[in-house]
Coordinates of C-alpha atoms in Angstrom, one line a residue:
Chain A
X280 CA 233.6 160.1 53.0
X281 CA 234.6 162.2 56.0
X282 CA 233.7 161.2 59.4
X283 CA 233.2 163.1 62.5
X284 CA 233.7 161.1 65.9
X285 CA 233.1 158.1 63.6
X286 CA 229.7 159.3 62.2
X287 CA 229.5 160.0 58.5
X288 CA 228.9 163.6 57.7
X289 CA 226.0 163.3 55.7
X290 CA 224.1 161.3 58.5
X291 CA 225.3 163.8 60.9
X292 CA 224.0 166.7 58.9
X293 CA 220.8 164.6 58.2
X294 CA 220.0 164.5 62.0
X295 CA 221.1 167.9 62.4
X296 CA 218.6 169.1 60.1
X297 CA 215.8 166.7 61.5
X298 CA 216.6 168.1 64.7
X299 CA 216.2 171.7 63.5
X300 CA 212.9 170.7 61.7
X301 CA 211.5 169.5 65.1
X302 CA 213.3 172.2 67.0
X303 CA 211.3 174.6 64.8
X304 CA 207.8 173.3 65.8
X305 CA 209.0 173.4 69.4
X306 CA 209.9 177.2 69.0
X307 CA 206.6 178.0 67.5
X308 CA 204.8 176.1 70.2
X309 CA 206.8 177.2 73.1
X310 CA 206.4 181.0 71.7
X311 CA 202.7 180.7 71.8
X312 CA 202.6 179.2 75.2
X313 CA 204.9 181.8 76.4
X314 CA 203.0 184.7 75.0
X315 CA 199.6 183.2 76.3
X316 CA 200.9 182.7 79.5
X317 CA 202.1 186.4 79.7
X318 CA 199.1 188.0 79.0
X319 CA 196.5 185.4 80.2
X320 CA 198.3 183.7 83.1
X321 CA 197.0 180.5 82.0
X322 CA 199.2 177.6 81.2
X323 CA 197.8 176.3 77.9
X324 CA 197.7 172.6 77.9
X325 CA 195.5 172.7 75.0
X326 CA 198.3 174.0 72.8
X327 CA 199.1 170.5 71.3
X328 CA 195.5 169.9 70.4
X329 CA 195.4 173.3 68.7
X330 CA 198.5 172.3 66.7
X331 CA 196.9 168.9 65.8
X332 CA 193.7 170.8 64.8
X333 CA 195.9 172.9 62.5
X334 CA 197.3 169.9 60.8
X335 CA 193.7 168.3 60.4
X336 CA 192.3 171.6 59.1
X337 CA 194.6 171.2 56.4
X338 CA 194.1 167.5 55.8
X339 CA 190.2 168.1 55.6
X340 CA 190.6 170.9 53.6
X341 CA 192.5 169.0 51.2
X342 CA 190.5 165.8 51.1
X343 CA 186.9 167.3 51.4
X344 CA 187.2 170.8 50.0
X345 CA 190.2 170.3 47.5
X346 CA 191.8 173.3 49.3
X347 CA 195.4 173.1 48.7
X348 CA 198.6 173.3 51.0
X349 CA 199.3 177.1 50.5
X350 CA 195.9 178.1 51.2
X351 CA 195.6 175.9 53.9
X352 CA 198.8 177.5 55.5
X353 CA 196.5 180.7 55.7
X354 CA 193.2 179.4 56.2
X355 CA 194.0 176.9 59.0
X356 CA 195.4 179.3 61.5
X357 CA 192.3 181.7 60.9
X358 CA 189.9 178.8 61.7
X359 CA 191.7 177.7 64.7
X360 CA 192.5 181.1 65.9
X361 CA 188.8 181.8 65.8
X362 CA 188.0 178.7 67.7
X363 CA 190.7 180.0 70.1
X364 CA 188.6 183.2 70.5
X365 CA 185.6 181.1 71.3
X366 CA 187.4 179.2 73.7
X367 CA 188.5 182.4 75.4
X368 CA 185.4 184.2 75.4
X369 CA 183.4 181.4 76.6
X370 CA 185.5 179.4 79.0
X371 CA 188.9 180.9 79.9
X372 CA 187.6 184.5 80.8
X373 CA 186.0 183.3 83.8
X374 CA 189.5 181.9 85.3
X375 CA 191.6 184.6 85.1
X376 CA 190.9 185.8 88.9
X377 CA 191.8 182.1 90.2
X378 CA 195.0 180.1 90.5
X379 CA 196.9 178.9 87.5
X380 CA 196.1 175.5 88.3
X381 CA 192.5 176.1 87.0
X382 CA 193.4 177.2 83.7
X383 CA 195.7 174.6 83.4
X384 CA 193.1 171.8 84.5
X385 CA 190.4 173.3 81.8
X386 CA 192.9 173.3 79.0
X387 CA 194.1 169.8 79.9
X388 CA 190.4 168.8 79.8
X389 CA 189.9 170.8 76.4
X390 CA 192.8 168.9 75.0
X391 CA 191.6 165.4 76.2
X392 CA 188.0 166.3 74.5
X393 CA 189.5 167.7 71.4
X394 CA 191.6 164.8 70.8
X395 CA 189.1 162.2 71.9
X396 CA 186.9 163.8 69.2
X397 CA 189.3 163.4 66.4
X398 CA 190.3 160.0 67.4
X399 CA 186.9 158.9 67.6
X400 CA 186.4 160.3 63.9
X401 CA 189.7 159.5 62.5
X402 CA 191.1 156.5 64.7
X403 CA 194.7 156.4 65.9
X404 CA 196.4 155.8 62.9
X405 CA 198.1 158.6 61.0
X406 CA 196.7 160.4 57.6
X407 CA 199.2 161.0 55.2
X408 CA 199.7 164.5 53.6
X409 CA 201.6 164.9 50.3
X410 CA 204.2 167.4 50.3
X411 CA 203.3 170.2 47.9
X412 CA 204.9 169.8 44.5
X413 CA 206.9 172.9 44.9
X414 CA 208.7 171.9 47.9
X415 CA 209.5 168.2 46.8
X416 CA 212.9 166.9 45.9
X417 CA 216.1 167.7 47.6
X418 CA 219.0 169.9 47.0
X419 CA 222.6 168.8 46.7
X420 CA 224.7 171.0 49.0
X421 CA 227.9 169.2 48.1
X422 CA 228.2 168.0 51.9
X423 CA 224.7 166.8 52.1
X424 CA 221.3 166.3 50.8
X425 CA 218.8 168.9 52.0
X426 CA 215.2 167.7 51.2
X427 CA 213.5 170.9 50.1
X428 CA 210.4 170.5 52.6
X429 CA 212.7 170.5 55.6
X430 CA 214.6 173.6 54.5
X431 CA 210.9 175.4 54.1
X432 CA 209.9 174.4 57.4
X433 CA 212.9 175.9 59.3
X434 CA 212.7 179.0 57.2
X435 CA 208.9 179.2 57.6
X436 CA 209.2 178.8 61.3
X437 CA 212.0 181.4 61.8
X438 CA 209.7 183.9 59.8
X439 CA 206.8 183.3 62.0
X440 CA 209.1 183.5 65.1
X441 CA 210.5 186.9 63.5
X442 CA 207.0 188.2 62.8
X443 CA 205.8 187.2 66.5
X444 CA 208.9 189.1 67.9
X445 CA 208.6 192.0 65.7
X446 CA 205.0 192.5 66.6
X447 CA 205.5 192.3 70.3
X448 CA 208.7 194.2 70.5
X449 CA 208.4 196.9 67.8
X450 CA 204.9 197.9 67.3
X451 CA 202.5 200.1 69.2
X452 CA 200.0 197.2 69.5
X453 CA 203.0 195.0 71.0
X454 CA 203.9 198.1 73.4
X455 CA 200.2 197.8 74.6
X456 CA 200.6 194.0 75.2
X457 CA 203.6 194.3 77.0
X458 CA 202.3 196.9 79.5
X459 CA 199.0 195.0 79.8
X460 CA 201.2 191.9 80.6
X461 CA 203.0 193.8 83.2
X462 CA 200.0 195.8 84.7
X463 CA 196.6 195.0 83.1
X464 CA 194.2 196.9 85.4
X465 CA 196.2 200.1 85.1
X466 CA 196.6 199.7 81.5
X467 CA 192.9 199.4 81.1
X468 CA 192.6 202.5 83.2
X469 CA 194.3 204.4 80.7
X470 CA 191.9 203.6 78.2
X471 CA 193.4 200.6 76.4
X472 CA 190.8 197.9 75.8
X473 CA 192.6 195.1 77.4
X474 CA 190.0 192.3 77.4
X475 CA 190.1 192.6 73.6
X476 CA 194.0 192.2 73.6
X477 CA 193.5 189.2 75.8
X478 CA 191.0 187.7 73.3
X479 CA 193.3 188.6 70.5
X480 CA 196.4 187.1 72.1
X481 CA 194.8 183.5 72.7
X482 CA 193.5 183.8 69.2
X483 CA 197.0 184.5 67.7
X484 CA 198.5 181.8 70.2
X485 CA 196.0 179.3 68.7
X486 CA 196.7 180.4 65.3
X487 CA 200.4 180.1 65.8
X488 CA 200.0 176.6 66.6
X489 CA 197.8 175.6 63.7
X490 CA 200.3 177.1 61.4
X491 CA 203.0 174.9 62.8
X492 CA 200.4 172.2 62.5
X493 CA 200.0 172.8 58.7
X494 CA 203.8 172.7 58.5
X495 CA 204.1 169.4 60.3
X496 CA 201.3 167.8 58.3
X497 CA 203.5 166.7 55.4
X498 CA 206.7 166.1 57.7
X499 CA 204.9 164.0 60.3
X500 CA 201.7 162.0 59.9
X501 CA 198.5 163.9 60.4
X502 CA 197.2 161.9 63.7
X503 CA 194.8 162.8 66.5
X504 CA 197.9 161.9 68.8
X505 CA 200.5 164.3 67.1
X506 CA 199.6 167.2 69.7
X507 CA 200.1 165.2 72.8
X508 CA 203.3 163.7 71.5
X509 CA 204.8 167.0 71.1
X510 CA 203.4 169.2 73.8
X511 CA 205.4 167.4 76.7
X512 CA 208.5 168.2 75.2
X513 CA 207.3 171.7 74.4
X514 CA 206.5 172.3 77.9
X515 CA 209.9 171.0 79.1
X516 CA 211.4 173.8 76.4
X517 CA 209.2 176.5 78.0
X518 CA 210.9 175.5 81.6
X519 CA 214.1 175.5 80.3
X520 CA 213.8 178.6 78.2
X521 CA 212.0 180.5 81.0
X522 CA 208.6 181.7 80.9
X523 CA 207.5 184.9 79.3
X524 CA 210.9 185.4 77.3
X525 CA 210.3 185.5 73.4
X526 CA 213.6 185.2 72.5
X527 CA 214.2 182.5 75.2
X528 CA 211.6 180.2 73.7
X529 CA 212.9 180.4 70.2
X530 CA 216.5 179.9 71.0
X531 CA 215.9 177.0 73.1
X532 CA 213.2 175.4 71.0
X533 CA 215.7 175.3 68.1
X534 CA 218.6 174.6 70.4
X535 CA 216.8 171.6 72.1
X536 CA 215.7 170.3 68.7
X537 CA 219.3 170.1 67.6
X538 CA 220.3 168.6 70.8
X539 CA 217.8 165.8 70.5
X540 CA 218.8 165.3 66.9
X541 CA 222.3 164.8 67.5
X542 CA 221.8 162.7 70.4
X543 CA 220.1 160.3 68.1
X544 CA 223.3 160.1 66.4
X545 CA 225.9 159.7 69.2
X546 CA 223.8 157.9 71.8
X547 CA 220.3 157.0 70.6
X548 CA 219.1 155.6 73.8
X549 CA 219.0 158.8 75.4
X550 CA 217.4 160.8 72.5
X551 CA 213.8 160.8 74.0
X552 CA 214.8 161.8 77.4
X553 CA 217.7 164.1 76.8
X554 CA 215.5 167.2 77.0
X555 CA 214.1 166.3 80.1
X556 CA 217.4 165.6 81.6
X557 CA 218.5 169.2 80.4
X558 CA 215.3 170.4 82.1
X559 CA 216.5 169.0 85.4
X560 CA 219.9 170.4 85.4
X561 CA 218.6 173.7 84.3
X562 CA 216.0 173.8 87.1
X563 CA 218.6 172.9 89.7
X564 CA 221.0 175.9 88.8
X565 CA 218.7 178.3 87.1
X566 CA 215.0 177.9 88.7
X567 CA 213.6 180.6 86.4
X568 CA 215.1 179.2 83.2
X569 CA 218.0 180.1 81.0
X570 CA 216.2 183.3 79.8
X571 CA 213.8 184.1 82.4
X572 CA 213.9 186.7 85.2
X573 CA 214.0 185.5 88.7
X574 CA 210.7 187.2 90.5
Chain B
X138 CA 173.2 226.5 85.1
X139 CA 175.4 224.6 87.5
X140 CA 175.3 221.7 85.2
X141 CA 177.3 223.5 82.4
X142 CA 180.2 223.9 84.7
X143 CA 180.1 220.1 86.1
X144 CA 182.8 218.0 85.2
X145 CA 181.7 215.2 87.5
X146 CA 178.9 214.3 89.8
X147 CA 179.1 211.4 92.0
X148 CA 176.1 210.3 93.8
X149 CA 175.4 207.6 96.5
X150 CA 178.8 205.9 95.4
X151 CA 179.1 202.5 97.1
X152 CA 182.2 200.3 96.2
X153 CA 183.1 196.9 97.3
X154 CA 186.5 194.8 97.2
X155 CA 185.2 191.2 97.3
X156 CA 183.0 191.1 100.3
X157 CA 184.1 194.1 101.9
X158 CA 182.2 197.2 101.7
X159 CA 184.8 200.1 101.5
X160 CA 182.5 203.2 100.2
X161 CA 179.1 203.8 102.0
X162 CA 177.4 206.4 99.4
X163 CA 179.6 209.3 98.6
X164 CA 178.3 212.1 97.1
X165 CA 180.4 215.1 95.6
X166 CA 181.0 217.3 92.6
X167 CA 184.1 218.3 90.6
X168 CA 183.5 221.5 88.4
X169 CA 185.3 222.3 85.3
X170 CA 188.8 223.7 86.1
X171 CA 188.5 223.2 89.7
X172 CA 191.3 221.4 92.0
X173 CA 189.4 219.2 94.5
X174 CA 191.1 217.5 97.5
X175 CA 190.0 214.4 99.2
X176 CA 191.3 214.6 102.7
X177 CA 191.3 211.6 105.3
X178 CA 192.9 209.3 107.5
X179 CA 194.5 206.1 105.9
X180 CA 191.8 203.7 105.3
X181 CA 189.2 206.2 105.0
X182 CA 188.5 205.3 101.5
X183 CA 189.9 208.0 99.6
X184 CA 192.1 206.2 97.1
X185 CA 189.3 203.5 96.8
X186 CA 187.1 206.5 95.6
X187 CA 189.5 207.2 92.8
X188 CA 189.8 203.4 91.9
X189 CA 186.2 203.3 91.9
X190 CA 185.4 206.2 89.8
X191 CA 187.6 204.3 87.0
X192 CA 186.1 200.9 87.6
X193 CA 189.1 199.3 89.3
X194 CA 187.5 198.1 92.4
X195 CA 185.0 195.2 92.6
X196 CA 181.2 195.7 92.4
X197 CA 180.0 199.3 92.7
X198 CA 176.6 201.0 92.9
X199 CA 175.4 204.6 92.5
X200 CA 175.9 207.0 89.8
X201 CA 179.0 208.7 88.4
X202 CA 178.4 211.4 85.9
X203 CA 181.4 212.1 83.6
X204 CA 180.9 215.0 81.1
X205 CA 177.3 214.3 81.2
X206 CA 177.9 210.6 80.6
X207 CA 176.6 207.9 83.3
X208 CA 180.0 205.8 83.8
X209 CA 179.0 203.5 86.7
X210 CA 178.5 200.4 84.3
X211 CA 181.2 201.3 81.7
X212 CA 184.5 199.0 81.6
X213 CA 187.8 201.0 82.8
X214 CA 188.9 201.8 79.4
X215 CA 185.7 203.3 78.3
X216 CA 185.9 205.6 81.5
X217 CA 189.3 206.8 80.7
X218 CA 188.0 207.5 77.3
X219 CA 185.5 210.1 78.6
X220 CA 188.6 212.0 79.3
X221 CA 190.1 210.8 82.5
X222 CA 193.7 210.5 83.5
X223 CA 194.9 208.7 86.4
X224 CA 198.1 208.6 88.4
X225 CA 198.1 205.9 90.9
X226 CA 199.5 205.6 94.2
X227 CA 202.1 203.3 93.4
X228 CA 202.9 205.2 90.3
X229 CA 202.5 202.3 88.0
X230 CA 205.7 202.8 85.7
X231 CA 206.2 200.1 83.5
X232 CA 209.6 198.7 84.4
X233 CA 210.0 197.1 80.9
X234 CA 209.6 200.4 79.1
X235 CA 212.2 203.3 79.0
X236 CA 210.8 206.7 80.5
X237 CA 210.3 208.2 77.1
X238 CA 208.3 204.9 76.0
X239 CA 206.4 205.2 79.2
X240 CA 205.3 208.9 78.1
X241 CA 204.3 207.8 74.6
X242 CA 202.4 204.4 75.5
X243 CA 199.2 206.1 76.6
X244 CA 196.6 206.3 73.8
X245 CA 194.9 209.5 73.1
X246 CA 191.8 209.9 74.8
X247 CA 190.8 213.5 73.3
X248 CA 192.3 216.5 71.4
X249 CA 194.2 219.0 73.4
X250 CA 196.8 217.1 75.0
X251 CA 200.6 218.6 75.8
X252 CA 203.0 218.0 73.3
X253 CA 206.0 216.2 74.1
X254 CA 208.1 219.3 73.8
X255 CA 205.7 221.3 76.3
X256 CA 206.1 218.3 78.7
X257 CA 209.8 218.3 78.7
X258 CA 209.5 222.0 79.4
X259 CA 207.4 221.4 82.3
X260 CA 209.5 218.4 83.5
X261 CA 213.1 219.2 82.4
X262 CA 214.5 216.1 84.4
X263 CA 212.4 213.6 82.6
X264 CA 214.1 214.9 79.1
X265 CA 217.5 214.1 80.5
X266 CA 216.5 210.7 81.9
X267 CA 214.2 210.0 78.7
X268 CA 216.2 206.9 77.7
X269 CA 216.6 205.3 81.2
X270 CA 214.5 202.4 82.2
X271 CA 211.4 203.2 83.9
X272 CA 212.5 201.7 87.0
X273 CA 215.9 203.2 87.1
X274 CA 214.2 206.6 87.9
X275 CA 214.3 208.3 91.4
X276 CA 211.0 208.2 93.3
X277 CA 210.6 211.9 92.4
X278 CA 211.4 211.4 88.9
X279 CA 209.1 208.3 88.6
X280 CA 206.3 210.7 90.2
X281 CA 206.9 213.1 87.5
X282 CA 206.7 210.7 84.8
X283 CA 203.6 209.0 86.2
X284 CA 201.7 212.4 86.0
X285 CA 203.4 213.9 82.7
X286 CA 202.3 210.6 80.9
X287 CA 198.7 211.5 81.6
X288 CA 199.1 215.0 80.2
X289 CA 199.8 213.9 76.8
X290 CA 196.6 211.8 76.4
X291 CA 194.3 214.8 76.3
X292 CA 192.5 214.0 79.3
X293 CA 191.1 217.1 81.1
X294 CA 190.1 215.4 84.4
X295 CA 193.3 214.3 86.4
X296 CA 192.8 211.8 89.2
X297 CA 196.0 212.0 91.4
X298 CA 196.6 209.6 94.2
X299 CA 199.0 210.5 97.0
X300 CA 201.6 212.0 94.8
X301 CA 203.3 213.8 97.5
X302 CA 204.0 210.6 99.5
X303 CA 207.3 209.8 100.3
X304 CA 209.1 212.5 98.3
X305 CA 211.7 215.2 99.5
X306 CA 210.3 218.4 100.5
X307 CA 211.9 220.4 97.5
X308 CA 210.4 218.0 95.1
X309 CA 206.9 218.2 96.9
X310 CA 207.4 221.9 96.3
X311 CA 208.0 221.5 92.7
X312 CA 204.7 219.2 92.3
X313 CA 202.8 222.2 94.1
X314 CA 204.1 224.6 91.2
X315 CA 202.9 222.0 88.6
X316 CA 199.6 221.6 89.9
X317 CA 199.3 225.4 89.9
X318 CA 200.3 225.4 86.2
X319 CA 198.0 222.7 85.4
X320 CA 195.3 224.5 86.6
X321 CA 196.0 227.5 84.8
X322 CA 196.1 225.5 81.8
X323 CA 192.5 224.4 82.4
X324 CA 192.8 220.9 83.9
X325 CA 190.4 219.8 86.4
X326 CA 192.0 218.0 89.3
X327 CA 191.0 215.7 91.8
X328 CA 193.8 215.1 94.5
X329 CA 193.9 212.5 97.0
X330 CA 196.1 213.8 99.7
X331 CA 197.3 212.9 103.2
X332 CA 199.9 215.7 103.3
X333 CA 197.4 218.6 104.2
X334 CA 200.0 221.3 104.1
X335 CA 200.7 220.3 100.4
X336 CA 197.1 220.2 99.5
X337 CA 195.3 223.1 101.4
X338 CA 196.8 225.8 99.5
X339 CA 196.3 224.3 96.1
X340 CA 192.5 223.1 96.5
X341 CA 189.4 225.3 95.8
X342 CA 187.3 222.9 97.8
X343 CA 188.3 220.0 100.2
X344 CA 186.1 217.2 101.0
X345 CA 187.0 215.0 104.2
X346 CA 186.2 211.4 103.9
X347 CA 185.8 209.1 106.9
X348 CA 184.5 205.4 106.8
X349 CA 184.0 205.6 103.2
X350 CA 181.5 208.7 103.2
X351 CA 181.9 212.6 102.7
X352 CA 181.6 214.2 106.3
X353 CA 182.5 217.6 105.3
X354 CA 183.0 220.0 102.7
X355 CA 185.3 223.1 103.2
X356 CA 185.8 226.0 100.7
X357 CA 189.1 227.5 100.3
X358 CA 187.9 230.7 101.8
X359 CA 186.7 228.8 104.8
X360 CA 189.9 227.2 106.0
X361 CA 190.2 229.4 109.0
X362 CA 186.7 229.3 110.3
X363 CA 186.5 225.5 109.8
X364 CA 189.8 224.5 111.0
X365 CA 188.3 222.9 114.0
X366 CA 186.9 220.1 111.4
X367 CA 190.3 219.7 110.3
X368 CA 191.5 219.2 113.7
X369 CA 188.5 216.7 114.6
X370 CA 188.8 214.5 111.5
X371 CA 192.4 214.9 110.7
X372 CA 194.4 215.9 113.8
X373 CA 196.1 218.9 111.9

């Protein structure tokens, strides 16, 4: 068996794949955060809770209603997206005139409440969610075994990221969105229904988080804490990538997942802090993030 | 009979920015096909009047009838859809979009907007710069773009805020020609201007705004005899 720096290739590849899987979740979540921040000026601390809700909607769908994985992949984003719209209409829209801090505090409180409710109902131990039959097993690629589900998570995440990028950069709706992000009042004065777009943006961000949650359900355990475990790293990803850059969010998310995965092979002690070390270094040299523009 | 030709009637318009009361009961009328100018000193409330018409200020009271519809309680995007195009003082060119994307961004508000070809014929510079990033354009080009993009939408009432501000005399002259062409095409224009020499020959009527109120109305043919008013209020 060949080694690279004294590490067997299959082990290296295995961690690389795990890193890419985690990176896929980081990418989708930080993308949603970036889109929401651009449009609403709100740092959405509830994003991890929405991710967790996505996983739980899938779990509850399966266990209470017999709804399978594939339908959940479609339904959970819709359910959580509608929940997001209710949050936006009912709570967030009163905060747009205020400082960022209020949005952060409100969504942080929401995250605690949502997480608390799920902990009350389900406890903190994770619930298993089986990998769907079609995605079970592993492929022998010659140099490594690739569990099919991991490959699927990466592919589906990239597809979701590409879809989001395409919608924002290449469609008329996306052009309205970019215009409204840049100058909301004037854009509305041109006849574009900006409040509606803001509402849909938050709903879409929530749906994206829920989509990641369903993808994560079989890969991680479905637990009320799964959101808060991931959200801090995701915020670091957003800071490193730079707020408001779509491509930045995707590339940084995947890249940091890989760095985290590789650090588990070469120096496991640093694997849980490596992202924050990179964040500190990036902030020192590029305060606006790798892909952000200085204001 | 007068109603048939009215495009907009503003009655007792008050507007606020937060706690500060800026407009104190404006009354004026804009008839179809007219070019009206709001003159006044800095801070008299002219730009605020345009912004209040579009619902971009804080609280407002009074009445704004546009094409027979009451607009005082409408959201800005609904007011725009009554056929109102806005060219803001700061021009508001989107920096993330190219010149042509800026032109094409605005949604259709009504039928009868100018086609892209017609617009490029009127603004040949914009055709040459159509692929340039919005903010790479010169001040004059940005001003042309800010005006051109509302002509495509089918808006019939154009609210133009300080379009001659900070531009070279030759470009101001060109803007004057464009305003005349737009009048010939039947657009109704409400112009906010500080540059009296630019506005005076274009306007059918002028209103002088002072402390958030209309203090005087001058018809084009009264310019000579009411010159003392201009001197009194504007110092020209």
